[in-house]
CSV table of C-alpha atoms in Angstrom, one decimal:
chain,number,residue,atom,x,y,z
A,1,MET,CA,0.0,0.0,0.0
A,2,THR,CA,1.4,3.4,-1.0
A,3,GLN,CA,2.1,6.0,1.7
A,4,PRO,CA,0.0,9.1,1.8
A,5,LEU,CA,1.7,12.2,0.5
A,6,TRP,CA,2.4,15.0,3.0
A,7,GLY,CA,3.0,18.6,1.8
A,8,ILE,CA,3.6,21.9,3.4
A,9,ASP,CA,3.4,25.3,1.8
A,10,LEU,CA,5.6,27.9,3.6
A,11,GLY,CA,4.1,31.3,3.0
A,12,GLY,CA,5.0,34.7,4.3
A,13,THR,CA,1.9,34.8,6.6
A,14,LYS,CA,0.6,31.3,6.7
A,15,ILE,CA,2.0,27.8,6.7
A,16,GLU,CA,-0.4,25.3,5.2
A,17,GLY,CA,-0.2,21.5,5.4
A,18,VAL,CA,-2.1,18.8,3.4
A,19,ILE,CA,-2.2,15.0,3.4
A,20,VAL,CA,-3.4,13.3,0.2
A,21,PRO,CA,-3.8,9.6,-0.4
A,22,SER,CA,-1.7,9.4,-3.7
A,23,LEU,CA,-1.0,10.9,-7.0
A,24,ASP,CA,-4.0,9.1,-8.3
A,25,ASN,CA,-6.3,10.4,-5.5
A,26,PRO,CA,-5.7,14.0,-4.4
A,27,GLN,CA,-8.8,14.2,-2.2
A,28,PRO,CA,-7.3,15.6,1.0
A,29,ILE,CA,-7.3,13.4,4.1
A,30,LEU,CA,-6.4,16.5,6.1
A,31,ARG,CA,-5.8,20.1,5.3
A,32,THR,CA,-4.9,22.8,7.9
A,33,ARG,CA,-2.8,25.9,8.4
A,34,ILE,CA,-1.2,28.1,11.1
A,35,ASP,CA,0.4,31.5,11.1
A,36,THR,CA,4.0,31.7,10.0
A,37,GLU,CA,5.0,34.6,12.4
A,38,GLY,CA,8.1,35.1,10.4
A,39,TYR,CA,8.9,38.4,12.1
A,40,LYS,CA,10.0,36.3,15.1
A,41,GLY,CA,12.9,35.0,13.1
A,42,TYR,CA,14.3,31.8,11.5
A,43,GLU,CA,14.3,29.5,14.5
A,44,HIS,CA,10.7,30.4,15.2
A,45,ILE,CA,9.7,29.5,11.5
A,46,ILE,CA,11.3,26.1,12.0
A,47,GLY,CA,9.4,25.7,15.2
A,48,GLN,CA,6.1,26.7,13.5
A,49,ILE,CA,6.6,24.1,10.8
A,50,ASP,CA,7.3,21.5,13.5
A,51,ASN,CA,4.1,22.6,15.3
A,52,LEU,CA,2.1,22.2,12.1
A,53,VAL,CA,3.5,18.7,11.5
A,54,GLN,CA,2.7,17.6,15.0
A,55,GLN,CA,-0.8,18.9,14.7
A,56,MET,CA,-1.2,17.0,11.4
A,57,LYS,CA,0.1,13.8,13.0
A,58,LYS,CA,-2.4,14.2,15.9
A,59,GLN,CA,-5.4,15.0,13.8
A,60,SER,CA,-4.8,12.3,11.2
A,61,GLY,CA,-3.4,9.5,13.4
A,62,MET,CA,-0.7,9.1,10.7
A,63,GLN,CA,3.1,9.3,10.6
A,64,PRO,CA,4.9,10.8,7.6
A,65,THR,CA,7.9,9.1,6.1
A,66,ARG,CA,8.9,12.1,4.0
A,67,ILE,CA,7.5,15.6,3.6
A,68,GLY,CA,7.5,17.9,0.6
A,69,LEU,CA,7.9,21.6,1.3
A,70,GLY,CA,7.1,24.6,-1.0
A,71,THR,CA,9.3,27.6,-0.2
A,72,PRO,CA,9.3,31.2,-1.2
A,73,GLY,CA,12.9,30.9,-2.6
A,74,VAL,CA,15.2,28.1,-3.6
A,75,LEU,CA,17.7,25.8,-1.9
A,76,ASP,CA,21.1,26.2,-3.4
A,77,PRO,CA,22.1,22.7,-4.5
A,78,ILE,CA,25.8,23.3,-3.9
A,79,LEU,CA,25.8,25.3,-0.6
A,80,GLN,CA,22.6,23.7,0.7
A,81,THR,CA,21.3,27.1,2.0
A,82,MET,CA,18.3,29.1,1.0
A,83,LYS,CA,18.5,32.0,-1.5
A,84,ASN,CA,16.2,34.5,-3.3
A,85,CYS,CA,13.6,34.3,-0.5
A,86,ASN,CA,11.2,37.3,-0.1
A,87,SER,CA,10.9,35.9,3.5
A,88,THR,CA,14.3,37.2,4.1
A,89,ALA,CA,14.9,35.4,7.4
A,90,LEU,CA,15.3,32.2,5.4
A,91,ASN,CA,18.1,33.5,3.2
A,92,GLY,CA,21.5,31.9,3.9
A,93,GLN,CA,20.0,29.3,6.2
A,94,PRO,CA,20.3,25.5,5.8
A,95,LEU,CA,16.5,25.0,5.9
A,96,LYS,CA,16.4,21.4,4.6
A,97,LYS,CA,19.1,20.2,7.0
A,98,ASP,CA,17.5,22.0,10.0
A,99,LEU,CA,14.0,20.7,9.2
A,100,GLU,CA,15.2,17.1,8.7
A,101,GLU,CA,16.9,17.3,12.1
A,102,LYS,CA,13.8,18.8,13.7
A,103,LEU,CA,11.3,16.5,12.2
A,104,GLY,CA,13.5,13.4,12.0
A,105,ILE,CA,12.5,12.5,8.4
A,106,PRO,CA,13.7,13.4,4.9
A,107,CYS,CA,12.3,16.7,3.4
A,108,VAL,CA,12.1,17.6,-0.3
A,109,LEU,CA,12.1,21.3,-1.1
A,110,ALA,CA,11.1,23.3,-4.2
A,111,ASN,CA,10.1,26.9,-4.7
A,112,ASP,CA,6.4,27.9,-4.9
A,113,ALA,CA,6.4,28.3,-8.7
A,114,ASN,CA,7.7,24.8,-9.2
A,115,CYS,CA,5.0,23.5,-6.8
A,116,PHE,CA,2.4,25.4,-8.7
A,117,ALA,CA,3.6,23.8,-12.0
A,118,LEU,CA,3.7,20.4,-10.5
A,119,ALA,CA,0.2,20.5,-9.0
A,120,GLU,CA,-1.3,21.8,-12.2
A,121,THR,CA,0.5,19.0,-14.1
A,122,HIS,CA,-0.7,16.1,-11.9
A,123,TRP,CA,-4.1,17.4,-10.7
A,124,GLY,CA,-5.0,20.6,-12.5
A,125,VAL,CA,-5.6,22.0,-15.9
A,126,VAL,CA,-2.7,20.2,-17.6
A,127,LYS,CA,-4.1,16.8,-16.6
A,128,GLU,CA,-7.5,18.0,-17.8
A,129,LYS,CA,-6.5,19.6,-21.2
A,130,ALA,CA,-3.1,18.2,-22.1
A,131,PRO,CA,-2.7,14.9,-20.3
A,132,ASN,CA,0.1,13.7,-22.5
A,133,ALA,CA,2.2,16.9,-22.0
A,134,GLN,CA,5.9,16.1,-21.3
A,135,VAL,CA,7.2,19.6,-20.6
A,136,VAL,CA,5.2,22.1,-18.6
A,137,PHE,CA,6.2,25.6,-17.7
A,138,GLY,CA,4.3,27.3,-14.9
A,139,ILE,CA,4.2,31.0,-14.6
A,140,ILE,CA,3.2,33.1,-11.6
A,141,MET,CA,2.5,36.7,-12.5
A,142,GLY,CA,1.4,38.6,-9.4
A,143,THR,CA,3.2,40.9,-7.0
A,144,GLY,CA,6.3,39.3,-8.5
A,145,VAL,CA,7.0,37.1,-11.5
A,146,GLY,CA,8.3,33.5,-11.2
A,147,GLY,CA,8.4,30.3,-13.1
A,148,GLY,CA,8.8,26.6,-12.7
A,149,ILE,CA,9.6,23.7,-15.0
A,150,VAL,CA,8.1,20.2,-14.8
A,151,ILE,CA,9.5,17.5,-17.2
A,152,ASN,CA,7.8,14.1,-17.3
A,153,GLY,CA,6.0,14.8,-14.1
A,154,HIS,CA,9.1,15.9,-12.1
A,155,VAL,CA,10.4,19.3,-11.1
A,156,TRP,CA,13.5,20.4,-13.0
A,157,ASN,CA,15.7,22.4,-10.6
A,158,GLY,CA,18.8,23.0,-12.7
A,159,LYS,CA,22.5,23.2,-11.7
A,160,HIS,CA,22.1,26.4,-9.6
A,161,GLY,CA,18.6,25.6,-8.4
A,162,ILE,CA,17.2,28.5,-10.5
A,163,ALA,CA,15.7,26.7,-13.4
A,164,GLY,CA,12.5,28.5,-14.5
A,165,GLU,CA,13.5,31.9,-12.9
A,166,TRP,CA,12.1,33.6,-15.9
A,167,GLY,CA,11.1,36.7,-13.9
A,168,HIS,CA,14.7,37.9,-13.8
A,169,ASN,CA,15.5,37.6,-17.4
A,170,PHE,CA,16.0,41.0,-19.2
A,171,LEU,CA,12.9,42.2,-21.0
A,172,ASP,CA,12.9,45.9,-21.5
A,173,GLU,CA,14.7,48.9,-20.0
A,174,SER,CA,11.4,50.7,-19.4
A,175,GLY,CA,10.8,48.4,-16.5
A,176,GLY,CA,13.4,50.2,-14.5
A,177,SER,CA,15.5,48.9,-11.7
A,178,CYS,CA,14.7,45.5,-10.0
A,179,TYR,CA,15.4,44.5,-6.4
A,180,CYS,CA,17.7,41.8,-7.8
A,181,GLY,CA,20.2,44.5,-8.8
A,182,GLN,CA,19.4,44.3,-12.6
A,183,THR,CA,17.4,46.6,-14.8
A,184,GLY,CA,14.4,45.8,-17.0
A,185,CYS,CA,13.6,42.3,-15.7
A,186,VAL,CA,10.5,40.6,-16.8
A,187,GLU,CA,9.2,41.1,-13.2
A,188,THR,CA,9.6,44.9,-13.5
A,189,VAL,CA,7.5,45.0,-16.7
A,190,LEU,CA,4.8,42.3,-16.2
A,191,SER,CA,4.1,42.2,-12.4
A,192,GLY,CA,1.1,43.9,-10.9
A,193,PRO,CA,3.2,46.6,-9.3
A,194,GLY,CA,5.2,47.0,-12.6
A,195,LEU,CA,1.9,47.7,-14.4
A,196,GLN,CA,0.8,50.1,-11.8
A,197,ARG,CA,4.1,52.0,-11.9
A,198,TYR,CA,3.8,52.3,-15.7
A,199,TYR,CA,0.2,53.7,-15.5
A,200,LYS,CA,1.4,56.2,-12.9
A,201,SER,CA,4.3,57.2,-15.1
A,202,ILE,CA,1.8,58.3,-17.7
A,203,THR,CA,-0.9,59.8,-15.5
A,204,GLY,CA,0.7,60.7,-12.2
A,205,SER,CA,-2.0,58.7,-10.5
A,206,MET,CA,-1.6,55.3,-8.7
A,207,LEU,CA,-4.5,53.0,-9.4
A,208,SER,CA,-4.9,49.3,-8.4
A,209,LEU,CA,-4.5,46.8,-11.2
A,210,LYS,CA,-8.1,45.9,-10.9
A,211,ASP,CA,-9.1,49.6,-11.6
A,212,ILE,CA,-6.6,49.9,-14.5
A,213,LEU,CA,-8.1,46.9,-16.1
A,214,ALA,CA,-11.7,48.1,-15.6
A,215,HIS,CA,-10.8,51.5,-17.1
A,216,ALA,CA,-9.2,49.8,-20.1
A,217,LEU,CA,-12.3,47.6,-20.7
A,218,GLN,CA,-14.6,50.6,-20.4
A,219,GLY,CA,-12.5,52.2,-23.2
A,220,ASN,CA,-12.6,55.7,-21.7
A,221,ASP,CA,-9.0,55.8,-20.3
A,222,PRO,CA,-6.3,56.0,-22.9
A,223,ALA,CA,-3.5,55.4,-20.3
A,224,ALA,CA,-5.2,52.3,-19.0
A,225,ILE,CA,-5.6,51.0,-22.6
A,226,LYS,CA,-2.0,51.7,-23.3
A,227,THR,CA,-1.0,49.9,-20.0
A,228,ILE,CA,-2.8,46.7,-21.0
A,229,ASP,CA,-1.7,46.9,-24.6
A,230,ARG,CA,1.9,47.1,-23.3
A,231,LEU,CA,1.3,44.1,-21.1
A,232,ASN,CA,0.0,42.0,-24.0
A,233,HIS,CA,3.0,43.0,-26.2
A,234,PHE,CA,5.7,42.2,-23.6
A,235,PHE,CA,3.9,39.1,-22.4
A,236,GLY,CA,4.3,37.6,-25.9
A,237,LYS,CA,7.9,38.8,-26.2
A,238,ALA,CA,8.8,37.3,-22.8
A,239,VAL,CA,7.0,34.0,-23.4
A,240,SER,CA,8.8,33.7,-26.8
A,241,VAL,CA,12.0,33.3,-24.9
A,242,ILE,CA,10.6,30.4,-22.9
A,243,THR,CA,9.1,28.9,-26.0
A,244,ASN,CA,12.3,29.2,-28.1
A,245,LEU,CA,14.5,27.7,-25.2
A,246,LEU,CA,12.2,25.0,-23.8
A,247,ASP,CA,9.6,24.5,-26.4
A,248,PRO,CA,7.1,23.3,-23.7
A,249,ASP,CA,3.9,21.5,-24.5
A,250,VAL,CA,1.9,23.7,-22.1
A,251,ILE,CA,2.4,27.0,-20.3
A,252,VAL,CA,0.1,27.6,-17.3
A,253,VAL,CA,-0.3,31.2,-16.1
A,254,GLY,CA,-1.1,31.8,-12.4
A,255,GLY,CA,-1.2,34.9,-10.3
A,256,GLY,CA,-3.4,38.0,-10.4
A,257,VAL,CA,-2.0,39.2,-13.8
A,258,GLY,CA,-2.8,35.8,-15.2
A,259,ASN,CA,-6.5,36.5,-14.8
A,260,ILE,CA,-6.3,39.3,-17.5
A,261,ASP,CA,-8.1,37.7,-20.4
A,262,SER,CA,-6.3,39.7,-23.2
A,263,ILE,CA,-3.0,37.9,-22.6
A,264,TYR,CA,-4.6,34.7,-24.0
A,265,THR,CA,-5.7,36.5,-27.2
A,266,ALA,CA,-3.6,39.7,-27.9
A,267,GLY,CA,-0.7,38.2,-25.9
A,268,MET,CA,-0.8,35.1,-28.1
A,269,GLU,CA,-0.7,37.3,-31.2
A,270,SER,CA,2.3,39.0,-29.8
A,271,LEU,CA,3.9,35.6,-29.1
A,272,HIS,CA,3.4,34.7,-32.8
A,273,LYS,CA,5.4,37.8,-33.8
A,274,PHE,CA,8.4,36.9,-31.7
A,275,ILE,CA,8.6,33.1,-31.7
A,276,PHE,CA,11.1,31.4,-33.9
A,277,ASN,CA,8.5,29.5,-35.7
A,278,ASN,CA,5.7,30.1,-38.3
A,279,ARG,CA,2.9,29.2,-35.9
A,280,VAL,CA,2.1,28.9,-32.2
A,281,ASP,CA,1.1,25.4,-31.1
A,282,VAL,CA,1.9,25.6,-27.4
A,283,GLN,CA,-1.2,25.8,-25.2
A,284,ILE,CA,-1.3,28.7,-22.8
A,285,LEU,CA,-3.8,28.0,-20.1
A,286,LYS,CA,-5.3,29.4,-16.9
A,287,PRO,CA,-4.8,27.2,-13.8
A,288,SER,CA,-7.7,25.3,-12.2
A,289,LEU,CA,-6.5,24.7,-8.7
A,290,GLY,CA,-6.4,28.3,-7.4
A,291,ASP,CA,-4.8,28.8,-4.0
A,292,SER,CA,-4.6,25.0,-3.6
A,293,ALA,CA,-1.7,24.6,-6.1
A,294,GLY,CA,1.2,25.4,-3.7
A,295,VAL,CA,0.4,22.9,-1.0
A,296,PHE,CA,-0.7,20.2,-3.4
A,297,GLY,CA,2.4,20.7,-5.4
A,298,ALA,CA,4.5,20.3,-2.2
A,299,ALA,CA,2.8,17.0,-1.6
A,300,ALA,CA,3.5,15.8,-5.1
A,301,LEU,CA,7.2,16.4,-4.5
A,302,VAL,CA,7.4,13.2,-2.5
A,303,ALA,CA,5.4,11.0,-4.9
């Protein structure tokens, strides 16, 4: 009998845990969450993860043999320390080693974009609409921009642990400086805050992305229309790099910006202009798991 899959999604404000029976049956046996309380420091975060696991053991009456963990950054495969985490208390810390010592079992780590891509591959829109897909690229376009690669059902991490970090490729100088130290990253152009900054640069007014989109759809705000047109143009240009390099079967687009319908029409037209091919066959899809993707993907890491 196969062991149930245990997954934990380590977020900035919440730590969520799930137990599912198997890859073939993702109906949760248990799903629960607690506060991260990351402001109390790294050791406290380790303690909170342990607290959640102990709660899960008690509530389920089960004992895990391995746990998958979705993280806000990546584990450096050489140094075995965390990097690129927006939960900065994790950076430079041996999270995998410390968790394995605390929990007494092996842990498998991957960043949140990889977990998103993995969940949508095994249980989400990829399984529904492209079940034979071998290469899946998962995009998260929200407050930031990230990406993850799944090949034949498994996360591809890469030599440096940064495979899929599409958000920090160069796209256009107009994006301005990025927190990573570079200029014009995909994230500076296509993220929600990047779109808001662009709108403000035209109008002097800061609007929410929701309001910018509403104004563009109403057709009475030229700056909003220009902002969304720019998004569609650069979405296609940025995705052409993924397509030329990886040539994936499917690209799944999550995050708040991924809810903007025009990227699947005008954005696809833009992709056609930039791709090194005479047509576009790659499917670009909206995800189906919503907020569940992160924790379910963490569970799939140990399958």
